[in-house]
Coordinates of C-alpha atoms and ligand atoms in Angstrom, one line a residue:
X969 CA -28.3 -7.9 15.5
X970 CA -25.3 -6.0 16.4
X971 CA -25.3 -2.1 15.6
X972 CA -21.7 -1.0 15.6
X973 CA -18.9 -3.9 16.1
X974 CA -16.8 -3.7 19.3
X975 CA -15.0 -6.6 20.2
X976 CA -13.3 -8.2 17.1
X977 CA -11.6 -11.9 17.7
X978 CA -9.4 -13.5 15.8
X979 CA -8.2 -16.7 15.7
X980 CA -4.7 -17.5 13.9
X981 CA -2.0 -15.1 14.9
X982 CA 0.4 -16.4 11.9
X983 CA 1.6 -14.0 8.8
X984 CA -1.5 -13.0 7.9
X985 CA -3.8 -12.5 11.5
X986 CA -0.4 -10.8 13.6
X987 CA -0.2 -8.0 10.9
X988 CA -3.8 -7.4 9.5
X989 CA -5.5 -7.4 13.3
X990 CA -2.5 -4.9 14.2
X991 CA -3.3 -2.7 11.8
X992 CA -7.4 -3.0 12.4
X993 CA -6.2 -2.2 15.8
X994 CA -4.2 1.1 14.9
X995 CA -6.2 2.6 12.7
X996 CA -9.9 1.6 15.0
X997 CA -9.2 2.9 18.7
X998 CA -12.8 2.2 19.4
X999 CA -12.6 -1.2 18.9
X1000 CA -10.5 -3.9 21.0
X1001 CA -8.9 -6.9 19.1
X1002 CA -7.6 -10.1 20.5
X1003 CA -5.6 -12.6 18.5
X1004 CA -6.1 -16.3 20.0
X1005 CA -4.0 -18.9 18.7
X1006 CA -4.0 -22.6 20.1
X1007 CA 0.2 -22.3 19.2
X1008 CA 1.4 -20.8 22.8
X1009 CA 5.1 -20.4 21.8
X1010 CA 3.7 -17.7 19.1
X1011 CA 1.3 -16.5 21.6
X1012 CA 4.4 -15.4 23.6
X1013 CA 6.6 -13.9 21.2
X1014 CA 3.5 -11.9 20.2
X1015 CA 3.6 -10.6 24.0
X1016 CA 7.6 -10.4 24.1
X1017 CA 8.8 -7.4 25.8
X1018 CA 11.9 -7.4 23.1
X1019 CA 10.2 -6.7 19.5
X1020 CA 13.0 -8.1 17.8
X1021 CA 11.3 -11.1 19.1
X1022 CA 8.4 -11.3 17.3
X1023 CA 7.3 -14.7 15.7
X1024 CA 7.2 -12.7 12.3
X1025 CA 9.6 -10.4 10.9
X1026 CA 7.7 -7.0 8.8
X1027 CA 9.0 -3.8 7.7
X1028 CA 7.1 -1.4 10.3
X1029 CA 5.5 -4.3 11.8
X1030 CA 7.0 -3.8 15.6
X1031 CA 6.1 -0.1 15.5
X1032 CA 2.1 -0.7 14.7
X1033 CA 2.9 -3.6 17.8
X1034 CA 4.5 -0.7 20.0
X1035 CA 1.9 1.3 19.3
X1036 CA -1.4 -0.8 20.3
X1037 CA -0.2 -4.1 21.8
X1038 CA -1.9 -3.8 25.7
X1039 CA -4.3 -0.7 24.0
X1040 CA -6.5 -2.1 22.0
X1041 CA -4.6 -5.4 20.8
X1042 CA -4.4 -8.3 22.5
X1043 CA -2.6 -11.7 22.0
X1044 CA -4.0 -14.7 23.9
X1045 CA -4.0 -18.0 23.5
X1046 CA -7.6 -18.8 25.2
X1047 CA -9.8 -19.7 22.4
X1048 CA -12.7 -20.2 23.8
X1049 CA -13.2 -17.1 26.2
X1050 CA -12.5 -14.6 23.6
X1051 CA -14.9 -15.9 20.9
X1052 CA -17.9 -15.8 23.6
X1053 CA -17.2 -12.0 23.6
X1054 CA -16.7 -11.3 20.3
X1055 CA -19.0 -10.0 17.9
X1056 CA -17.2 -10.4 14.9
X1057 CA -14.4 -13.1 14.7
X1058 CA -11.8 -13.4 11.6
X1059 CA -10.7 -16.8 10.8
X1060 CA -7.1 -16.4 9.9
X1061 CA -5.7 -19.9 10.0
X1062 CA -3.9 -22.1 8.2
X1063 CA -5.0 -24.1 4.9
X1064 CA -2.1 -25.7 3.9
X1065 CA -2.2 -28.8 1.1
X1066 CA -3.4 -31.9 1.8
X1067 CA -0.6 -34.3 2.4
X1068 CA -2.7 -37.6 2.8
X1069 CA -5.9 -39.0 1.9
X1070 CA -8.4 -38.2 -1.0
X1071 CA -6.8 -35.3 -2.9
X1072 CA -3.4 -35.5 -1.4
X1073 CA -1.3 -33.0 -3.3
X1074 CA -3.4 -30.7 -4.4
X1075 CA -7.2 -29.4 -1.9
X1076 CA -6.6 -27.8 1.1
X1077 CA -6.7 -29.1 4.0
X1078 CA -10.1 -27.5 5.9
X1079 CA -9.2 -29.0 9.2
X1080 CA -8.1 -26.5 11.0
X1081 CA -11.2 -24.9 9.3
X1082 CA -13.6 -27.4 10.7
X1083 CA -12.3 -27.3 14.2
X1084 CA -11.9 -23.2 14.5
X1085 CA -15.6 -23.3 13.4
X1086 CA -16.8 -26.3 15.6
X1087 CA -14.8 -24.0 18.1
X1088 CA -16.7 -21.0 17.1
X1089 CA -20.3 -22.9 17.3
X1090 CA -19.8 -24.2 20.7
X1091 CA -18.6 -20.7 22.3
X1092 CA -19.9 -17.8 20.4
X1093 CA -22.9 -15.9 22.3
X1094 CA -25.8 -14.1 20.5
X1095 CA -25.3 -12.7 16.7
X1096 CA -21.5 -13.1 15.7
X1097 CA -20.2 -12.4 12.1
X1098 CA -18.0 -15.3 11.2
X1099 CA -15.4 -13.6 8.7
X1100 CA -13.3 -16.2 6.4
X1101 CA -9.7 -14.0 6.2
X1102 CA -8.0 -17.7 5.4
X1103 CA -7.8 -18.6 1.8
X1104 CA -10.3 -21.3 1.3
X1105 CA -11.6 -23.3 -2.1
X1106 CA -14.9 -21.9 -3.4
X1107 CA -17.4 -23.0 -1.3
X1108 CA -16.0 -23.6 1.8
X1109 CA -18.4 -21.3 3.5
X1110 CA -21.3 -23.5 2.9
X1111 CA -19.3 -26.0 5.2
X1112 CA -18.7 -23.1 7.8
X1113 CA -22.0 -22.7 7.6
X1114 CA -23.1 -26.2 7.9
X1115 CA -21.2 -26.8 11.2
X1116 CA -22.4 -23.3 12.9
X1117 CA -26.2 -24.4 12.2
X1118 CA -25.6 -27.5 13.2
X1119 CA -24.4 -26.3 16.9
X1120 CA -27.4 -23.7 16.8
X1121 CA -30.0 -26.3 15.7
X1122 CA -28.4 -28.6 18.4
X1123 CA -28.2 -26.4 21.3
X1124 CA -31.7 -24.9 22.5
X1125 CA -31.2 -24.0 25.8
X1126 CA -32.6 -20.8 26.7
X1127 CA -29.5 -18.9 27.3
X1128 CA -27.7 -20.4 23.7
X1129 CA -30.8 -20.7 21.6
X1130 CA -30.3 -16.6 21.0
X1131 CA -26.7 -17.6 18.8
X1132 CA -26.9 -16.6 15.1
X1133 CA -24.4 -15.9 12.6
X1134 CA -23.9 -14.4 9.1
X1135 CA -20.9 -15.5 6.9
X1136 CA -18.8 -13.5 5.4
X1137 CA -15.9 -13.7 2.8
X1138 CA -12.9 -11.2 2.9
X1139 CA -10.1 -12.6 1.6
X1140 CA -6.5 -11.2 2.3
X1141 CA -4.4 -9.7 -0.6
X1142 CA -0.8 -8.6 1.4
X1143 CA 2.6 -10.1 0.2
X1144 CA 4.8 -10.7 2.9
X1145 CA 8.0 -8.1 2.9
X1146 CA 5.4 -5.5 2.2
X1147 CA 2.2 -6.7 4.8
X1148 CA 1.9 -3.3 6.8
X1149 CA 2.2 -1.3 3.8
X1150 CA 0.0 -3.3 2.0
X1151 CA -2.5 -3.3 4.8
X1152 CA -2.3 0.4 5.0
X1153 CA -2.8 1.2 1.4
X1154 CA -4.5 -1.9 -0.3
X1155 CA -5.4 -2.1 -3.7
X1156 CA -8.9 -3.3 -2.6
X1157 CA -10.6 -4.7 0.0
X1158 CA -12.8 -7.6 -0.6
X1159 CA -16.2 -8.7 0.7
X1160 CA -18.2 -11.3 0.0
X1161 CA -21.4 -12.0 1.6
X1162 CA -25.5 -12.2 1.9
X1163 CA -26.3 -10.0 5.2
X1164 CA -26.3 -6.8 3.8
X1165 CA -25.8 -5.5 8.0
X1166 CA -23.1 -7.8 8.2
X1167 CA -21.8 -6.4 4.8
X1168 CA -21.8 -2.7 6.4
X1169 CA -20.4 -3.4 9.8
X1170 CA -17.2 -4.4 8.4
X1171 CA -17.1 -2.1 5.7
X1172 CA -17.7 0.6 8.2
X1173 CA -14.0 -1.3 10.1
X1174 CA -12.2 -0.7 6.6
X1175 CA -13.8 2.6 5.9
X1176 CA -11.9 3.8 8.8
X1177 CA -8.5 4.3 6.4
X1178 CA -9.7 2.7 3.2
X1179 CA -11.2 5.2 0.5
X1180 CA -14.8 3.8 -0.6
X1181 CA -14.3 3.3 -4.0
X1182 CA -11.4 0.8 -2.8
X1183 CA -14.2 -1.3 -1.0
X1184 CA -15.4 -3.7 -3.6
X1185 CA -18.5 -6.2 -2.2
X1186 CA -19.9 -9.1 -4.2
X1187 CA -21.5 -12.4 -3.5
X1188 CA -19.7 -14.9 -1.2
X1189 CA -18.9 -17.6 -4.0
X1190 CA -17.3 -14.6 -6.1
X1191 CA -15.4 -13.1 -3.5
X1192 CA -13.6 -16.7 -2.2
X1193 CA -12.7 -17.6 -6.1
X1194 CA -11.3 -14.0 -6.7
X1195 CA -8.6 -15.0 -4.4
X1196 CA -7.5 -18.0 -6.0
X1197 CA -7.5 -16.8 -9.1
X1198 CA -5.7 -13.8 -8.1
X1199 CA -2.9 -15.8 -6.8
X1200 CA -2.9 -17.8 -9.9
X1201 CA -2.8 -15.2 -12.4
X1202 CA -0.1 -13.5 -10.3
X1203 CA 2.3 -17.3 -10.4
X1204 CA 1.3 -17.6 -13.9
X1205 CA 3.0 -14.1 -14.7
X1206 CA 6.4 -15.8 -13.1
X1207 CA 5.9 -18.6 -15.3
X1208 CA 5.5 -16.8 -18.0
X1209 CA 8.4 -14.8 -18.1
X1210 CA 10.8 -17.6 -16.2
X1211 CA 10.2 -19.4 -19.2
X1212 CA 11.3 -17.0 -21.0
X1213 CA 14.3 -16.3 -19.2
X1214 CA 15.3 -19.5 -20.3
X1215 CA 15.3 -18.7 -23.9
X1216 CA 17.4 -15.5 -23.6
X1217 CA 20.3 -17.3 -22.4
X1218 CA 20.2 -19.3 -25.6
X1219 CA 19.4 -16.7 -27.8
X1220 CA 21.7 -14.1 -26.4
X1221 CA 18.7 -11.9 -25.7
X1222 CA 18.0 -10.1 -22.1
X1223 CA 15.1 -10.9 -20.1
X1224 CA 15.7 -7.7 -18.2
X1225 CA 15.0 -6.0 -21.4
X1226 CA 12.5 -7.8 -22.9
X1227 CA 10.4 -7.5 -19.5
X1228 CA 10.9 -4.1 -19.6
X1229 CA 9.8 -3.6 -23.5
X1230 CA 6.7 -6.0 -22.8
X1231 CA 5.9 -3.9 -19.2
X1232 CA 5.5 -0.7 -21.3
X1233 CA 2.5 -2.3 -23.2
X1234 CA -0.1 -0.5 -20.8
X1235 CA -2.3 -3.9 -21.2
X1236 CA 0.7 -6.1 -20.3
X1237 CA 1.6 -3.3 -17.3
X1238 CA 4.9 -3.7 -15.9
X1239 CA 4.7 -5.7 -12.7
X1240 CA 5.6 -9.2 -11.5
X1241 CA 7.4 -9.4 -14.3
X1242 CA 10.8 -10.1 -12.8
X1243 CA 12.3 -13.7 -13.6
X1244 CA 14.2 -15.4 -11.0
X1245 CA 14.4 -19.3 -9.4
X1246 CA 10.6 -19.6 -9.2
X1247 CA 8.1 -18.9 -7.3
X1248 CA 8.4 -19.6 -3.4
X1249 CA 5.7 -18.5 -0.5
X1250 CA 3.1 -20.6 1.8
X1251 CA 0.4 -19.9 -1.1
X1252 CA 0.7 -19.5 -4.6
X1253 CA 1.6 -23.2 -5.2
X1254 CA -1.1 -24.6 -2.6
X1255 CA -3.8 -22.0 -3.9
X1256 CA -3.0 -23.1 -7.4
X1257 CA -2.9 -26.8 -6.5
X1258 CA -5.9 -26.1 -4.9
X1259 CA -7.8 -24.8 -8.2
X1260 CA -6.6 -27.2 -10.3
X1261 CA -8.2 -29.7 -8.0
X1262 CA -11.7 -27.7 -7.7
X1263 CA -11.5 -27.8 -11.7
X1264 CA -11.4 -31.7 -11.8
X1265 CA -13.6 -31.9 -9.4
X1266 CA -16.0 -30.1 -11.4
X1267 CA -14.7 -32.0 -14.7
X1268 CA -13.0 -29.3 -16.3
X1269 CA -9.6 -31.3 -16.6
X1270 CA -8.6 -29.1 -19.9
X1271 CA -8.7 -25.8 -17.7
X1272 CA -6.6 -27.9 -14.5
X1273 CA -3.9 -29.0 -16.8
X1274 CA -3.8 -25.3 -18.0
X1275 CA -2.8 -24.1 -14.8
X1276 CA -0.9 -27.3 -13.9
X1277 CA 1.7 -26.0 -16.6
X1278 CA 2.5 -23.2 -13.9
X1279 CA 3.5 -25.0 -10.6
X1280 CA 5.8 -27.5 -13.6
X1281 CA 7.4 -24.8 -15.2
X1282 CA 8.5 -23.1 -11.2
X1283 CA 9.9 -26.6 -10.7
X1284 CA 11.6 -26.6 -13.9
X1285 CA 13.2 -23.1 -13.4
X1286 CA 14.8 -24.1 -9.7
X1287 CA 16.0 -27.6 -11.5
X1288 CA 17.5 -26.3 -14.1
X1289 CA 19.3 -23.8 -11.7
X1290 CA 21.1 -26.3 -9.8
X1291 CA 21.8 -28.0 -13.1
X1292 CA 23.7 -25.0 -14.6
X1293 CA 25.4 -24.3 -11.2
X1294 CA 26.8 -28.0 -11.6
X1295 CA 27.4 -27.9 -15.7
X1296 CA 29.5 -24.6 -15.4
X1297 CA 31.8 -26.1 -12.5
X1298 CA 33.3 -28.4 -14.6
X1299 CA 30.6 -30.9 -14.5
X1300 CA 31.2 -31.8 -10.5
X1301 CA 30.5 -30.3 -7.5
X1302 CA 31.3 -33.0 -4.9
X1303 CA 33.5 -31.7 -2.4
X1304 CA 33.2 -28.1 -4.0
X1305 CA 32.1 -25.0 -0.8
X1306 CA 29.8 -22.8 -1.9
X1307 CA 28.3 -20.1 -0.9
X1308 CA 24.5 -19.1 -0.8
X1309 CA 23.1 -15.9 -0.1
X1310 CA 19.6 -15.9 0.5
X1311 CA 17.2 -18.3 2.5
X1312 CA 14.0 -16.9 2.8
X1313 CA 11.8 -16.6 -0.3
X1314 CA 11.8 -13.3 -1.0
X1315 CA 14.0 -10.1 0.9
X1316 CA 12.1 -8.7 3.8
X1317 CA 10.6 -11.6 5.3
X1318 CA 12.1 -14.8 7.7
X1319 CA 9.7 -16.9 5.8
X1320 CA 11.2 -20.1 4.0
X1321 CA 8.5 -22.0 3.2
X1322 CA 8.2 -23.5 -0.3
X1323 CA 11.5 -21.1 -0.6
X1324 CA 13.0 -22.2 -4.2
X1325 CA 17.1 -21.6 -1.8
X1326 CA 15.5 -24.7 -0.2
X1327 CA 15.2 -27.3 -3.1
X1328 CA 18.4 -25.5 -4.9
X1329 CA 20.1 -26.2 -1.8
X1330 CA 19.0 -29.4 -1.7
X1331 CA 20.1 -30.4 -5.2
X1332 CA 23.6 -29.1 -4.6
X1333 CA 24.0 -31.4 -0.8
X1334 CA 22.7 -34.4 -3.1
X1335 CA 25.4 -33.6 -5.7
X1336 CA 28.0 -33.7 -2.5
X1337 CA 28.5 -30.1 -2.1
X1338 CA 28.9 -28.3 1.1
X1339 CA 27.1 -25.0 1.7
X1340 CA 27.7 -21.8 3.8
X1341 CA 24.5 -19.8 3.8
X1342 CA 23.9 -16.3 4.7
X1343 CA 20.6 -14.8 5.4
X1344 CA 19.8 -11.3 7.0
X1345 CA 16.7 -12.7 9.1
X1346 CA 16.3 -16.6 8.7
X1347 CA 17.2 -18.1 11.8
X1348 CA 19.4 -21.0 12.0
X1349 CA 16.6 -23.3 13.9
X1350 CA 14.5 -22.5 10.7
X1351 CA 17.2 -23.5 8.5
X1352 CA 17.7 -26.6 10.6
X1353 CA 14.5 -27.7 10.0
X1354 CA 14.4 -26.9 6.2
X1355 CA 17.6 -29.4 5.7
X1356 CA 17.3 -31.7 8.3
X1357 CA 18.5 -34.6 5.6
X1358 CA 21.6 -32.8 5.0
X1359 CA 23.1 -32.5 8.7
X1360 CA 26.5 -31.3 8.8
X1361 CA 26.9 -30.4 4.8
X1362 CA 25.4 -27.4 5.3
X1363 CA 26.5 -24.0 8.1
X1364 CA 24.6 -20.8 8.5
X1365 CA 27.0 -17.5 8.9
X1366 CA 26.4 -14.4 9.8
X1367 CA 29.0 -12.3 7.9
X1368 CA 28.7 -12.2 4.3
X1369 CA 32.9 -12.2 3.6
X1370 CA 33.1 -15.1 6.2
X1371 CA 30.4 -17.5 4.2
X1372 CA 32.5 -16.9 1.0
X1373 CA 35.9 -17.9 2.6
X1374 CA 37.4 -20.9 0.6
X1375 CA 34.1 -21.2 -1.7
X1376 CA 34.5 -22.0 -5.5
X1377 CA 30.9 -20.3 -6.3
X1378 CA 28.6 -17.5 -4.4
X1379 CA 24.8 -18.2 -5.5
X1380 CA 22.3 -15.5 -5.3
X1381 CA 18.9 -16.7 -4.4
X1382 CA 17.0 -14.3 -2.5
X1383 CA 17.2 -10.2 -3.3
X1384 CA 18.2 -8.6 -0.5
X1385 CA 19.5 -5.3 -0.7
X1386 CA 22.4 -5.8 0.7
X1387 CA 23.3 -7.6 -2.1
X1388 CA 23.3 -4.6 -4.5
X1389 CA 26.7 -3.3 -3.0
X1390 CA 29.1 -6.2 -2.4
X1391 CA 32.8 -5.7 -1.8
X1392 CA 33.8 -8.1 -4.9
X1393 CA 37.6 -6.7 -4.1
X1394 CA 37.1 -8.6 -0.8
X1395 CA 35.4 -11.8 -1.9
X1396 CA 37.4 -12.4 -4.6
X1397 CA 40.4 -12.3 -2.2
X1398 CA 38.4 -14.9 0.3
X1399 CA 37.5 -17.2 -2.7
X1400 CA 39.0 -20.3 -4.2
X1401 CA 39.7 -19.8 -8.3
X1402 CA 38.5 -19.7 -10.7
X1403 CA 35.6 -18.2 -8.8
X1404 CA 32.1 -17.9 -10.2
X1405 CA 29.0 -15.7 -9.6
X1406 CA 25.5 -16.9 -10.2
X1407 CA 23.1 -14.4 -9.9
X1408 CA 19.0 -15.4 -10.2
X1409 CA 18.1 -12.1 -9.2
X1410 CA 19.0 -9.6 -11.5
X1411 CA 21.1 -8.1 -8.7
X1412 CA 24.9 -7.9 -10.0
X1413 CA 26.8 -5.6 -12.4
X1414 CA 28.6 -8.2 -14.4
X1415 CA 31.1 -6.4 -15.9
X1416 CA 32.0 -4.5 -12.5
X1417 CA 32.1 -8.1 -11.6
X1418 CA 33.9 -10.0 -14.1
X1419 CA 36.4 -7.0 -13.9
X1420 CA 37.7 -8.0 -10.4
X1421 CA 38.0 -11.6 -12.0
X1422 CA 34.7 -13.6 -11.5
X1423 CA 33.0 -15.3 -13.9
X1424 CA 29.4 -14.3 -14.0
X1425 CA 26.2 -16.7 -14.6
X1426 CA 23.0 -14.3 -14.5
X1427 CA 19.4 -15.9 -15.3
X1428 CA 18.2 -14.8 -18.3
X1429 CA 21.3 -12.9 -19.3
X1430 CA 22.0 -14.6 -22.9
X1431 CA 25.3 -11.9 -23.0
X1432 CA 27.1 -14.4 -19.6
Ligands
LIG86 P1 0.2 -19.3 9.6 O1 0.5 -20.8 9.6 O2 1.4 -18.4 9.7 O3 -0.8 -19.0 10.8 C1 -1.9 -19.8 11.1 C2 -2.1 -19.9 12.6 O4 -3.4 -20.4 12.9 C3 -1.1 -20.8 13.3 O5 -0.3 -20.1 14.2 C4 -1.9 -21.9 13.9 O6 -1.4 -22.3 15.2 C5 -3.3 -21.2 14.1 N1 -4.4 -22.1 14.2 C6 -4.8 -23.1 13.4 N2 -6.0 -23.6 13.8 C7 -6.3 -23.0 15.0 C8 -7.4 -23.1 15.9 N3 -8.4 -24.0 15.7 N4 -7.4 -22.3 17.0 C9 -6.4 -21.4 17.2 N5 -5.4 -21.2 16.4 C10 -5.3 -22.0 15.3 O7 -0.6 -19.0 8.3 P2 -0.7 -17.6 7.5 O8 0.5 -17.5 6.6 O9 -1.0 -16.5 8.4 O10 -1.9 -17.9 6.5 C11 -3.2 -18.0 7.0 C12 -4.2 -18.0 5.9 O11 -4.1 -16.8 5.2 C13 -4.0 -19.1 4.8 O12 -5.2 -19.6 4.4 C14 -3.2 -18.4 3.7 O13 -3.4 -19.0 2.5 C15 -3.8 -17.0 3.8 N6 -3.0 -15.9 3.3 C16 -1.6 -15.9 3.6 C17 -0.8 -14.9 3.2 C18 0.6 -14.8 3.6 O14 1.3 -13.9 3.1 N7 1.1 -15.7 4.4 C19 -1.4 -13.8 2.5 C20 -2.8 -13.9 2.2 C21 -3.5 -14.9 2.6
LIG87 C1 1.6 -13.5 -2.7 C2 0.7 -12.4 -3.3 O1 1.5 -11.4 -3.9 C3 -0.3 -11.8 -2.3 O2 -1.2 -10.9 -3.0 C4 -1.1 -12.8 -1.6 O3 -1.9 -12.3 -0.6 C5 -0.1 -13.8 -1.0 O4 0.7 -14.4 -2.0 C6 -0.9 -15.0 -0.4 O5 -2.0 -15.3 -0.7 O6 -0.2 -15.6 0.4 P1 3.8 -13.4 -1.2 O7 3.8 -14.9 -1.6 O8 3.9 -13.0 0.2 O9 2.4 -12.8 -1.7 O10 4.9 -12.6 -2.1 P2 5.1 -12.2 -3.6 O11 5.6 -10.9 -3.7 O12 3.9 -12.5 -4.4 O13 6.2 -13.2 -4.1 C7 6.0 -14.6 -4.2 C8 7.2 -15.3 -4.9 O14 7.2 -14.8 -6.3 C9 8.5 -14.9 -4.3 O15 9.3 -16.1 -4.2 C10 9.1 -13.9 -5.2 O16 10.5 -13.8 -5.3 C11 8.5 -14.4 -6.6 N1 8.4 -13.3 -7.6 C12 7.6 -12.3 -7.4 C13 9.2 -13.4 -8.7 O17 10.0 -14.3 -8.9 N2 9.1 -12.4 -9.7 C14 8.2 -11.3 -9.5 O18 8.2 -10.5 -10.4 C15 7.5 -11.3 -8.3

């Protein structure tokens, strides 16, 4: 058994491996870290001598890269080599939805799971701590565990037959826009396992910047629910009060103000409570597709179509948004310019996937619009790829005034904060009248607004 970790490997240099093994790296000069990833494109814009180019887009994130990229952090894309010397390797890959097959739709899909551990079995050398960083279903380290004994059972030639592994669970808690901070200063770190040794040697990693009493450890089945559920209970909070949104514009009630009169209820705490066009990110709807699968699975259909109520009301709230958009420009919009401002799915981040600006925008193409989108980081490949049905409706900018030009309508979908101060002198100049605002963000003044001549639309605003 290992007594102090040294060489840490991890495999999946996406959102979640890139930032978390940086940090390790920064804060733990004694130990040397090497992302593998099979995807050699990332692997080289990991290792770009430009930071701007980095596959992933932080606050603070190139500085932590600056600091220990060629120290102590390594990106690489052979797999293999680097799990023989590791002694502990994070599995930090991807477990998107199934898209075909039994559970299509709803469980993860393990098999990039499978094959990083089938990779794992083959290559690791003597006693290596096998740490599940992805977000997996409960139980998925009894398969993990199934394929590594397998190999070891399998393979007992004299040099190999020494290979042994623990399990352990430590699921990853950072929003993206806020990874580094989060990272830094985590509200907890979580670890599931058996091997109390394998239980302390990564402690001992996080104790090098995390306070004890932040270090919570449990069993293994525990620790991979706790991070479904924490994604759940956090989606069902923007269900919640989208849905709520929705009554204040007919009841000429606010939902900034409500949310801020429920917030103050110490039990209710005043977080997450800001409605907007739903719910985007890689995880909250696959993690609670994902659980309301496991509940079926286990016959509890009563508590999956309880949670199935959150993914329909975030698709209800986007709908509804295009629908309004439409209804307030006299019913039509085919022919109409508008403009969009925001792409990814939340401000600090070039991440667009499940972004709710992606199936807003796509309602408004299919009602025969054309759209001039600005977004501070989302490249235009990205956005390519997003719309590729909707070739030549659609034109990225990358000046604010110019995307407005000629538009009947600018739509605020992402909060950037650049969109606190615009110039509404300026647009309102650029813009085809009657010109309207709609605002899912909470992020204009309406009457500065409407005083330079817009006409407002703000979610949950029952006073526009
Ligand atoms: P990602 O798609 O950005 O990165 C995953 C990477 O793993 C990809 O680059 C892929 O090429 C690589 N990969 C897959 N199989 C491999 C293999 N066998 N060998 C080498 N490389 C392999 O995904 P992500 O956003 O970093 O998410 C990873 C996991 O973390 C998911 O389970 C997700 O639910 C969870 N998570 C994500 C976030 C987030 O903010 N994105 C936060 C917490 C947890
Ligand atoms: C979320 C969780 O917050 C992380 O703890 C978790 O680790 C991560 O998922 C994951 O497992 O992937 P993330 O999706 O990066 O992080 O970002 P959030 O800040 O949670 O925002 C998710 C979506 O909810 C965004 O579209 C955001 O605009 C929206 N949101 C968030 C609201 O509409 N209102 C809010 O009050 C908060």
């Amino acid at each position: 058994m290992n007594k102090k970790i040294k060489n840490i490997c991890c495999i999946g240099a996406g959102y979640v491996g890139g930032p978390t093994m940086a940090v390790i790296a920064d804060k733990c000069h004694d130990l040397n870290v090497v992302v593998v990833d099979m995807n050699q494109k990332r692997i080289d814009a990991w290792n770009s001598e430009d930071l701007k180019n980095l596959p992933i887009f932080e606050p603070g994130l190139s500085q932590v890269i600056k600091r220990c990229r060629g120290r102590n952090l390594h990106f690489r894309s052979d797999v293999e080599n680097n799990i023989s010397d590791a002694d502990m390797i994070f599995i930090s890959v991807n477990t998107p939805t199934k898209t075909k097959g039994l559970g299509a739709g709803q469980a993860s899909d393990l098999k990039w799971i499978e094959s990083c551990s089938r990779q794992i079995a083959e290559n690791a050398y003597g006693h290596t701590i096998v740490v599940e960083k992805s977000t997996l279903p409960v139980k998925t380290a009894q398969t993990i565990k199934s394929i590594l004994e397998a190999y070891t059972l399998k393979d007992n030639s004299d040099d190999k037959a020494s290979k042994s592994f623990s399990i352990l669970s430590n699921p990853e808690f950072l929003a993206e826009g806020t990874a580094i901070n989060d990272l830094i200063s985590p509200d907890r770190i979580l670890i599931g396992g058996e091997d109390e040794e394998a239980i302390s040697l990564l402690k001992e990693i996080y104790l090098n910047w995390v306070p004890e009493a932040k270090i919570l450890t449990t069993d293994i089945w525990s620790s991979e629910l706790s991070k479904l559920i924490a994604n759940a209970f956090l989606a069902q909070r923007i269900s919640s009060i989208n849905s709520i949104s929705a009554l204040c514009e007919v009841t000429e009630a606010n939902i900034e103000n409500v949310a801020k009169a429920i917030g103050m209820d110490s039990r209710i705490g005043e977080h997450f409570l800001n409605s907007g066009p739903g719910f985007g990110g890689s995880c909250f709807k696959k993690d609670i597709s994902n659980l309301i699968y496991i509940c079926n699975h286990y016959g509890l259909n009563e508590v999956a179509k309880y949670w199935e109520q959150v993914i329909e009301i975030n698709s209800w709230q986007q709908n509804r948004i295009s629908r309004i958009i439409v209804d307030k420009l006299f019913g039509t919009i085919s022919g109409k310019k508008l403009t969009i401002l925001g792409f990814s799915f939340k401000p600090n981040t070039n991440d667009t996937r499940e972004s709710p600006s992606i199936n807003i925008c796509q309602s408004l193409l299919e009602e025969g619009s054309s759209l001039n989108i600005y977004d501070p980081k989302v490249a235009n490949e990205q956005m390519e790829s997003d719309l590729k049905k909707y070739k030549n409706s659609w034109k990225k900018f990358d000046d604010l005034y110019e995307a407005a030009r000629g538009c009947d309508a600018i739509i605020i979908l992402t909060g950037w904060k650049e969109f606190n101060n615009l110039d509404y002198s300026k647009l309102f100049k650029v813009m085809r009248s009657p010109c309207w605002i709609f605002d899912t963000r909470d992020i204009i003044n309406a009457k500065i607004a409407e005083s330079f001549g817009f006409n407002i639309w703000k979610l949950g605003d029952g006073s526009c």
